[in-house]
Short mmCIF file of C-alpha atoms and ligand atoms in Angstrom, two decimals:
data_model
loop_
_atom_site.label_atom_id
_atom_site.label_comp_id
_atom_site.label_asym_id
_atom_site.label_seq_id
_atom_site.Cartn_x
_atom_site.Cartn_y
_atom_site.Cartn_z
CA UNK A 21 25.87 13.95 9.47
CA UNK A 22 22.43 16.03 8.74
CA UNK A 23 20.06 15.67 6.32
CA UNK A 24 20.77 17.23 3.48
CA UNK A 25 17.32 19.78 3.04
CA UNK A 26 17.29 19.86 -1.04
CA UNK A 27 17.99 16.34 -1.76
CA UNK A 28 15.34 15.46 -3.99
CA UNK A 29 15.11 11.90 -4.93
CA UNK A 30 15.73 11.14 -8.80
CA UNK A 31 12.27 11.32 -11.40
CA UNK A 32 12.06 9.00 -14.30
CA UNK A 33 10.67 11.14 -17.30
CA UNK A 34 7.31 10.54 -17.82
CA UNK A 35 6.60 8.15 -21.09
CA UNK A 36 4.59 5.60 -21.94
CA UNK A 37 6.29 2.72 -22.54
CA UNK A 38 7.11 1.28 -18.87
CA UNK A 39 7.30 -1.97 -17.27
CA UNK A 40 5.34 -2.38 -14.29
CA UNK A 41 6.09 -4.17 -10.63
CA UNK A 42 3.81 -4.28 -7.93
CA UNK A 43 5.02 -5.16 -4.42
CA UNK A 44 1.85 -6.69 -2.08
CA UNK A 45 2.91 -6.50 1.13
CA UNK A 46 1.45 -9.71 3.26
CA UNK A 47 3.89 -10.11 5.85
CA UNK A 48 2.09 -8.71 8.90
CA UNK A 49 1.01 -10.13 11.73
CA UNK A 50 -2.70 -8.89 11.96
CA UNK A 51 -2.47 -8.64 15.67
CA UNK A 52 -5.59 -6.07 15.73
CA UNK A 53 -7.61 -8.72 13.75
CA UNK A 54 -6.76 -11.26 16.11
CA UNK A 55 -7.54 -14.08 13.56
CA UNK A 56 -4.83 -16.71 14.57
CA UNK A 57 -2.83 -16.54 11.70
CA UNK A 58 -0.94 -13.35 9.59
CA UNK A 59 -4.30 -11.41 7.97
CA UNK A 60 -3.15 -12.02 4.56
CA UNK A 61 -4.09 -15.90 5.17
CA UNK A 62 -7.22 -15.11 6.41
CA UNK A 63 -10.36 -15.95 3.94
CA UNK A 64 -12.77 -13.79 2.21
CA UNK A 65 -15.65 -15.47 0.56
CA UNK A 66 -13.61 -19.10 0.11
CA UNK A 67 -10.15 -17.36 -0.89
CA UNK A 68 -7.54 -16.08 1.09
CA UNK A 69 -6.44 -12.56 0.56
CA UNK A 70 -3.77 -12.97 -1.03
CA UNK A 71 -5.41 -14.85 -3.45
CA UNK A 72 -8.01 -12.19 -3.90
CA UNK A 73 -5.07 -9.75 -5.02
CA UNK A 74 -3.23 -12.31 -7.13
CA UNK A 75 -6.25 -12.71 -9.07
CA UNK A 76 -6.81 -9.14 -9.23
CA UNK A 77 -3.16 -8.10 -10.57
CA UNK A 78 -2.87 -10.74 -13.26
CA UNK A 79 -5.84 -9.09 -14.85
CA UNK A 80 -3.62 -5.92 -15.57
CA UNK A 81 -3.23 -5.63 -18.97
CA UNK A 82 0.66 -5.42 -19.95
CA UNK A 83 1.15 -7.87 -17.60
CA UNK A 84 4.72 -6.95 -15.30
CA UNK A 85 6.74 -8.31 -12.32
CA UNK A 86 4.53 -9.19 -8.85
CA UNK A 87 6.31 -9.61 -5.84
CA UNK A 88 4.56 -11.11 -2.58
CA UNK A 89 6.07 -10.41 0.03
CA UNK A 90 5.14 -12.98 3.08
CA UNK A 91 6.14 -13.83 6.86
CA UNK A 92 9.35 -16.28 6.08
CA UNK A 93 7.35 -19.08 7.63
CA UNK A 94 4.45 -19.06 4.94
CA UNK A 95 6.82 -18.23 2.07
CA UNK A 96 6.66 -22.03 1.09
CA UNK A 97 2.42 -22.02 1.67
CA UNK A 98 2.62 -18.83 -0.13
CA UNK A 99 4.44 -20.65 -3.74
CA UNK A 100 2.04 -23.52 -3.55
CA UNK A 101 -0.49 -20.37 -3.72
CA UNK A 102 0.99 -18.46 -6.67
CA UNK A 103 1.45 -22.13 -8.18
CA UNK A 104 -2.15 -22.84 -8.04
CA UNK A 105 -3.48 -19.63 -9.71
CA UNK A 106 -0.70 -19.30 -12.11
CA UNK A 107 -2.00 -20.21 -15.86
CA UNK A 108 0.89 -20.47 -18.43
CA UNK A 109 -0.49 -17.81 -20.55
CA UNK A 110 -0.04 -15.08 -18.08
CA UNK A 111 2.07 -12.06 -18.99
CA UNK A 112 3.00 -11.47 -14.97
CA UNK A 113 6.00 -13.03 -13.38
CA UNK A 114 5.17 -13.76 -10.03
CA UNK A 115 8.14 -14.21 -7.17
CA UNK A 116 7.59 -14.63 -3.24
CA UNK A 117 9.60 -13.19 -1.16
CA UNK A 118 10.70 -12.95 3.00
CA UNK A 119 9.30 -9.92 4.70
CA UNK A 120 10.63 -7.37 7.27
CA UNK A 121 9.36 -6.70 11.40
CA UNK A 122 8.00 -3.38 10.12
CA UNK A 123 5.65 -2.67 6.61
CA UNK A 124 8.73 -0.34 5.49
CA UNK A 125 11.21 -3.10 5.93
CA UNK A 126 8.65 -5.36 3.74
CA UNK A 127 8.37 -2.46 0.87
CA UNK A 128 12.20 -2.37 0.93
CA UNK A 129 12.67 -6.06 0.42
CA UNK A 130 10.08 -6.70 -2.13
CA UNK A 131 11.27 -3.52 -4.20
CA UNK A 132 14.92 -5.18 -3.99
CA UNK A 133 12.99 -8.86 -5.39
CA UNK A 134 12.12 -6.76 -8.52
CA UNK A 135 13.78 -7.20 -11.46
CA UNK A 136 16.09 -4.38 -13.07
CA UNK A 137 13.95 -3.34 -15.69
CA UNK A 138 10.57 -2.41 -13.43
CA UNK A 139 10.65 1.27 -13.74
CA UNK A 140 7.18 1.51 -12.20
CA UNK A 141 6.13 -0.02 -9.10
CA UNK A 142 2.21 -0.18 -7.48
CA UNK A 143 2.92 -1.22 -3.89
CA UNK A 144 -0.32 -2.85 -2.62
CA UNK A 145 -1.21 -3.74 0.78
CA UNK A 146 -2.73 -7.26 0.75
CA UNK A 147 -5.20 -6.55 3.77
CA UNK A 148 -7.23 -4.43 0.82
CA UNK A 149 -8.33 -7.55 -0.90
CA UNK A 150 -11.12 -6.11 -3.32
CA UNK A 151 -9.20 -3.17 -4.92
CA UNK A 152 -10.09 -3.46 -8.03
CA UNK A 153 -7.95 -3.58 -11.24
CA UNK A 154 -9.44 -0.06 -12.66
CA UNK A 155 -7.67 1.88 -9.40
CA UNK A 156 -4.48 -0.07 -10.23
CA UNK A 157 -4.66 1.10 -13.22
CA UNK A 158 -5.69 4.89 -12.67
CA UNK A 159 -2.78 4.54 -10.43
CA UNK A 160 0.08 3.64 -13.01
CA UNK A 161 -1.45 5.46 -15.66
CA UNK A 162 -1.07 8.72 -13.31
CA UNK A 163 2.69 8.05 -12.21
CA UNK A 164 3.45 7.18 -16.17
CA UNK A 165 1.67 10.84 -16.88
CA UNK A 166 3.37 12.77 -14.27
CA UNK A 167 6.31 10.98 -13.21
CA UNK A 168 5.23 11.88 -9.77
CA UNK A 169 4.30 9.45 -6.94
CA UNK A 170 0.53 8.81 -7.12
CA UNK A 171 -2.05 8.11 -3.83
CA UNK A 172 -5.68 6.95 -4.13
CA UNK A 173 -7.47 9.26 -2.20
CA UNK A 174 -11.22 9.79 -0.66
CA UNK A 175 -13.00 13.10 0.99
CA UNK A 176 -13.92 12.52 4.53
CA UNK A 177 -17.72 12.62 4.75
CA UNK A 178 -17.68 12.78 8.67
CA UNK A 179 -17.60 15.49 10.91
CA UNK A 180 -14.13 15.47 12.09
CA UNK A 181 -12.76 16.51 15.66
CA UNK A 182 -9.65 16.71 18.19
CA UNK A 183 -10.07 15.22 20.91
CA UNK A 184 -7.73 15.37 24.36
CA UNK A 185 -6.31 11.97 26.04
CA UNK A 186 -9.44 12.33 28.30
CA UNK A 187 -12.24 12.18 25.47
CA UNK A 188 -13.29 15.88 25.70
CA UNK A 189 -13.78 17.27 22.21
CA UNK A 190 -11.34 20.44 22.00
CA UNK A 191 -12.42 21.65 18.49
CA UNK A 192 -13.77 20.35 15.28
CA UNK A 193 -11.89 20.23 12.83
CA UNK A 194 -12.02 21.53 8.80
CA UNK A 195 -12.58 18.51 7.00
CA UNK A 196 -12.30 20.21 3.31
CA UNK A 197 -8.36 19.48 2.52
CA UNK A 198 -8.86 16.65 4.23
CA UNK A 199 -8.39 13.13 2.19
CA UNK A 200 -8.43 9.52 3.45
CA UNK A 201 -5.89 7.48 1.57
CA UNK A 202 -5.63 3.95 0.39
CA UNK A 203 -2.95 1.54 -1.22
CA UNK A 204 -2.15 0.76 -4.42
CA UNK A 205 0.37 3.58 -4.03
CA UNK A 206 2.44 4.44 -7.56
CA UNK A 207 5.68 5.51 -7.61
CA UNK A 208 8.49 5.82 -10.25
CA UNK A 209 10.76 2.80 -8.74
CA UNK A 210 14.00 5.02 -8.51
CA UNK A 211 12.59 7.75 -6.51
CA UNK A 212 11.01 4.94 -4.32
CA UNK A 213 14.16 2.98 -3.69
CA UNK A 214 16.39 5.98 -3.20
CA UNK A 215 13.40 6.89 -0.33
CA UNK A 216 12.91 3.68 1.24
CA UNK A 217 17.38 3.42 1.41
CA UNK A 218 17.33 6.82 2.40
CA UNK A 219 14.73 5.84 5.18
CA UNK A 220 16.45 2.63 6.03
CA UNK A 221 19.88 4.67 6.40
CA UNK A 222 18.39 6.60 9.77
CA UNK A 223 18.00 9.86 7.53
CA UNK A 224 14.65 10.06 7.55
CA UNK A 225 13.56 8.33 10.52
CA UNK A 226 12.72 9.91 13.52
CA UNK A 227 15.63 9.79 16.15
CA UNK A 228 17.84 8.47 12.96
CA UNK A 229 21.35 9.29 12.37
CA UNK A 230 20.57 13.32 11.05
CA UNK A 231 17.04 13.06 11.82
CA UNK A 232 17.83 15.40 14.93
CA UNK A 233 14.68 14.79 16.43
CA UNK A 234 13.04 16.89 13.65
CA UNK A 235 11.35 15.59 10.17
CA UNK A 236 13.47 17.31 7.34
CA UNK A 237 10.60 17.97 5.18
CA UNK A 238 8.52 19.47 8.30
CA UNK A 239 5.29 17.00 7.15
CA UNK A 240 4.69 13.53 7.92
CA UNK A 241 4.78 12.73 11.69
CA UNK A 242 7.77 13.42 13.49
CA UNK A 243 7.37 11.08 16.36
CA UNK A 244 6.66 7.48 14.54
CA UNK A 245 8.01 5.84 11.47
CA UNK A 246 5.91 6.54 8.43
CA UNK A 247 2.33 4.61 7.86
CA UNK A 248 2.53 4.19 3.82
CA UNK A 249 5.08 4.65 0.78
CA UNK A 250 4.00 8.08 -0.02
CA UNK A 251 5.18 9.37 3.53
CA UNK A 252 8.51 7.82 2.69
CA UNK A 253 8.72 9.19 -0.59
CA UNK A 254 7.50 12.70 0.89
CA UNK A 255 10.08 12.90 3.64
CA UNK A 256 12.87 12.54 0.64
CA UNK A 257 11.50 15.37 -0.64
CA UNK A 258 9.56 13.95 -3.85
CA UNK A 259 5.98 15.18 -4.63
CA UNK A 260 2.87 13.06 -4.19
CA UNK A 261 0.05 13.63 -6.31
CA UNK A 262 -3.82 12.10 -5.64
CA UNK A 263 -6.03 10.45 -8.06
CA UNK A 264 -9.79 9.07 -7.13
CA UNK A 265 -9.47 6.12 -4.52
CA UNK A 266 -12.52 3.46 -4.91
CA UNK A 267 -14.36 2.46 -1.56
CA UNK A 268 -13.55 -1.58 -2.63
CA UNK A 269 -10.09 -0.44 -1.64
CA UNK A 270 -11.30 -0.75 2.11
CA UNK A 271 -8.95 -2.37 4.51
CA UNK A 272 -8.98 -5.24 6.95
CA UNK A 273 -7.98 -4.11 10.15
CA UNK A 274 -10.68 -5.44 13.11
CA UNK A 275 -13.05 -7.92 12.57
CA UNK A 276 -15.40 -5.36 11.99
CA UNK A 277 -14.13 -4.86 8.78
CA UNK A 278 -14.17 -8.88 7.11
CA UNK A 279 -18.41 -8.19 7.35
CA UNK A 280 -18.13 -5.22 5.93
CA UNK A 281 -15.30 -7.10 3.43
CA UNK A 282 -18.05 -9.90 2.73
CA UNK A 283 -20.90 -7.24 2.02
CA UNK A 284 -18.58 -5.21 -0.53
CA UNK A 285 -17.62 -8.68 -2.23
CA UNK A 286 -21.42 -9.48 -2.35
CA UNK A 287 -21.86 -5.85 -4.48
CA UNK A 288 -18.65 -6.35 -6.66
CA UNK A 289 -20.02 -9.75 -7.84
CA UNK A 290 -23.12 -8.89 -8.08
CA UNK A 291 -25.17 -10.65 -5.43
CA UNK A 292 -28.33 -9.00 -3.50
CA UNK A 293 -26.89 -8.14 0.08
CA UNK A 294 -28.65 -9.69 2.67
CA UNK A 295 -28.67 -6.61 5.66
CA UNK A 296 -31.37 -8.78 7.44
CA UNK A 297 -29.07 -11.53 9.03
N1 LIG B 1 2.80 -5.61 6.40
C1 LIG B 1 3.97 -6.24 5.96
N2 LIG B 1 5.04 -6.37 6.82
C2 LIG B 1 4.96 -5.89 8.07
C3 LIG B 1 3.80 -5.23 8.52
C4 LIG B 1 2.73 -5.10 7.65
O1 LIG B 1 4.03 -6.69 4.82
N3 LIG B 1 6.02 -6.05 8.88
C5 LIG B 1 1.65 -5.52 5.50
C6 LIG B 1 0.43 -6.25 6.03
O2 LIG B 1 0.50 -7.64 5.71
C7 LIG B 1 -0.72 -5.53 5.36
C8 LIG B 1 -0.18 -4.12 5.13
O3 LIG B 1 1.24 -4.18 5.37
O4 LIG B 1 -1.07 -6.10 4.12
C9 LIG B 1 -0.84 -3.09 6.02
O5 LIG B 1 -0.46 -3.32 7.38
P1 LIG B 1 -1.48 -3.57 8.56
O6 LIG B 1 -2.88 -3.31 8.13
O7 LIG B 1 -0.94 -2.88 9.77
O8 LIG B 1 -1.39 -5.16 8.75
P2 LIG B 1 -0.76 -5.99 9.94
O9 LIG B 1 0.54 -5.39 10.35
O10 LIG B 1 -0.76 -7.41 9.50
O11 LIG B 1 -1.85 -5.80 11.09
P3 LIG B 1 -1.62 -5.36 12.63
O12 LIG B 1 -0.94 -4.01 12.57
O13 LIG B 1 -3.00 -5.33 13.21
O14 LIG B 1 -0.74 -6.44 13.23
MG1 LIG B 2 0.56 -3.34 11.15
#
């Protein structure tokens, strides 16, 4: 079987009246932060990050379906979480769900925990704690205009090269079409699903059953699986449009990152930051 090259994954219209699901994906195993424990458990300023993003999506007005989607071990920890934030009045539904080895198996399942009636789904990568509601928002409000799938994204502001395996700089490189993207990514949930089953199938994976060797939409990178949603979605063939990203969007990844985390919390509530100690 071979990819078929003009399968294009179904649009929703665009139209305003939508329910919303976002899918945060917790269920790695932070290995490059080295913390002990999956990253998502790991605490920023007295909350864990999780907790950070529960708090964050239950301020969306409209209120919608959340899914958290958590290593199977920490699924129980993970209710007695959601339990503990939860307020009666909210207008989200929250569910917890098992995740998958690889972030794409995660998506998958937590788009699958989501009830029939999402037709818009934010998937949100809990290691970017301090995204704040606006950029959700900007997000949705962009997928619900275009019907497209919809990226934060942020110019590069440094000098960009390639470099060889040995470190020798072979060229620099033009930095102008150049964009660094973030999570939460927006996309209308058929087109998503119909990627991410179309993905899971072999189709669009490298070395997959009618992959070939070669990435049917010639982007993305052939060699690896792909790094975020929009790659998925891309590879089917959809379109992937970019709005503003927000720098509080930053991601934990070393433990370089939680001081620069802390500092960025400090701003967003306010606080003077401290760049003495
Ligand atoms: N993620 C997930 N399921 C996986 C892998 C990743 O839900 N099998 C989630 C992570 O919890 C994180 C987001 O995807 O919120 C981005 O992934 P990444 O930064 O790579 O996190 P980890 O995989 O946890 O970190 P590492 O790669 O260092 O182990
Ligand atoms: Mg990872």
């Amino acid at each position: 079987m071979t990819a078929a090259p003009d399968f294009v994954p179904p649009r929703s219209a665009p139209h305003a009246l939508s329910t919303l699901g976002v899918v945060l994906v917790a269920a790695g195993r932070g290995e490059r932060l080295g913390a002990g424990r999956p990253k998502a458990f790991v605490e920023l300023g007295g909350r864990t990050l999780i907790e950070h993003c529960l708090a964050t999506v239950s301020a969306l007005a409209g209120g919608g379906h959340l899914v958290v989607v958590v290593p199977a071990a920490l699924a129980p920890d993970t209710l007695d979480i959601v339990a503990a934030v939860s307020h009666s009045g909210s207008a989200w539904d929250v569910s917890v769900t098992p995740g998958g080895r690889e972030r794409h198996e995660s998506v998958r399942f937590g788009i699958d925990a989501l009830p029939g009636h999402v037709d818009v789904v934010l998937v949100h990568d809990a290691a970017r704690p301090l995204a704040p509601a606006a950029l959700f928002e900007r997000v949705a409000a962009e997928v619900r205009r275009t019907g497209d799938a919809v990226i934060p994204a942020l110019p590069v502001a440094d000098t960009l090269k390639r470099v060889g395996p040995d470190g020798v700089v072979h060229e620099t490189v033009d930095r102008s079409p150049l964009v660094a993207v973030q999570t939460p990514q927006g996309f209308p949930r058929l087109g998503l699903a119909a990627a991410h089953d179309r993905l899971g199938s072999g189709e669009n994976s490298p070395g997959g059953l009618g992959s070939g060797g070669l990435n049917p939409g010639g982007r993305g990178t052939a060699s690896s699986g792909p790094t975020d949603d929009a790659e998925v979605v891309q590879r089917a063939g959809g379109t992937v449009r970019t709005v503003a990203g927000d720098m509080f969007a930053h991601k934990l990844t070393t433990p370089g990152d939680l001081a620069l985390l802390e500092a960025l919390l400090s701003a967003q509530s306010g606080d003077t930051i401290d760049l003495t100690s």
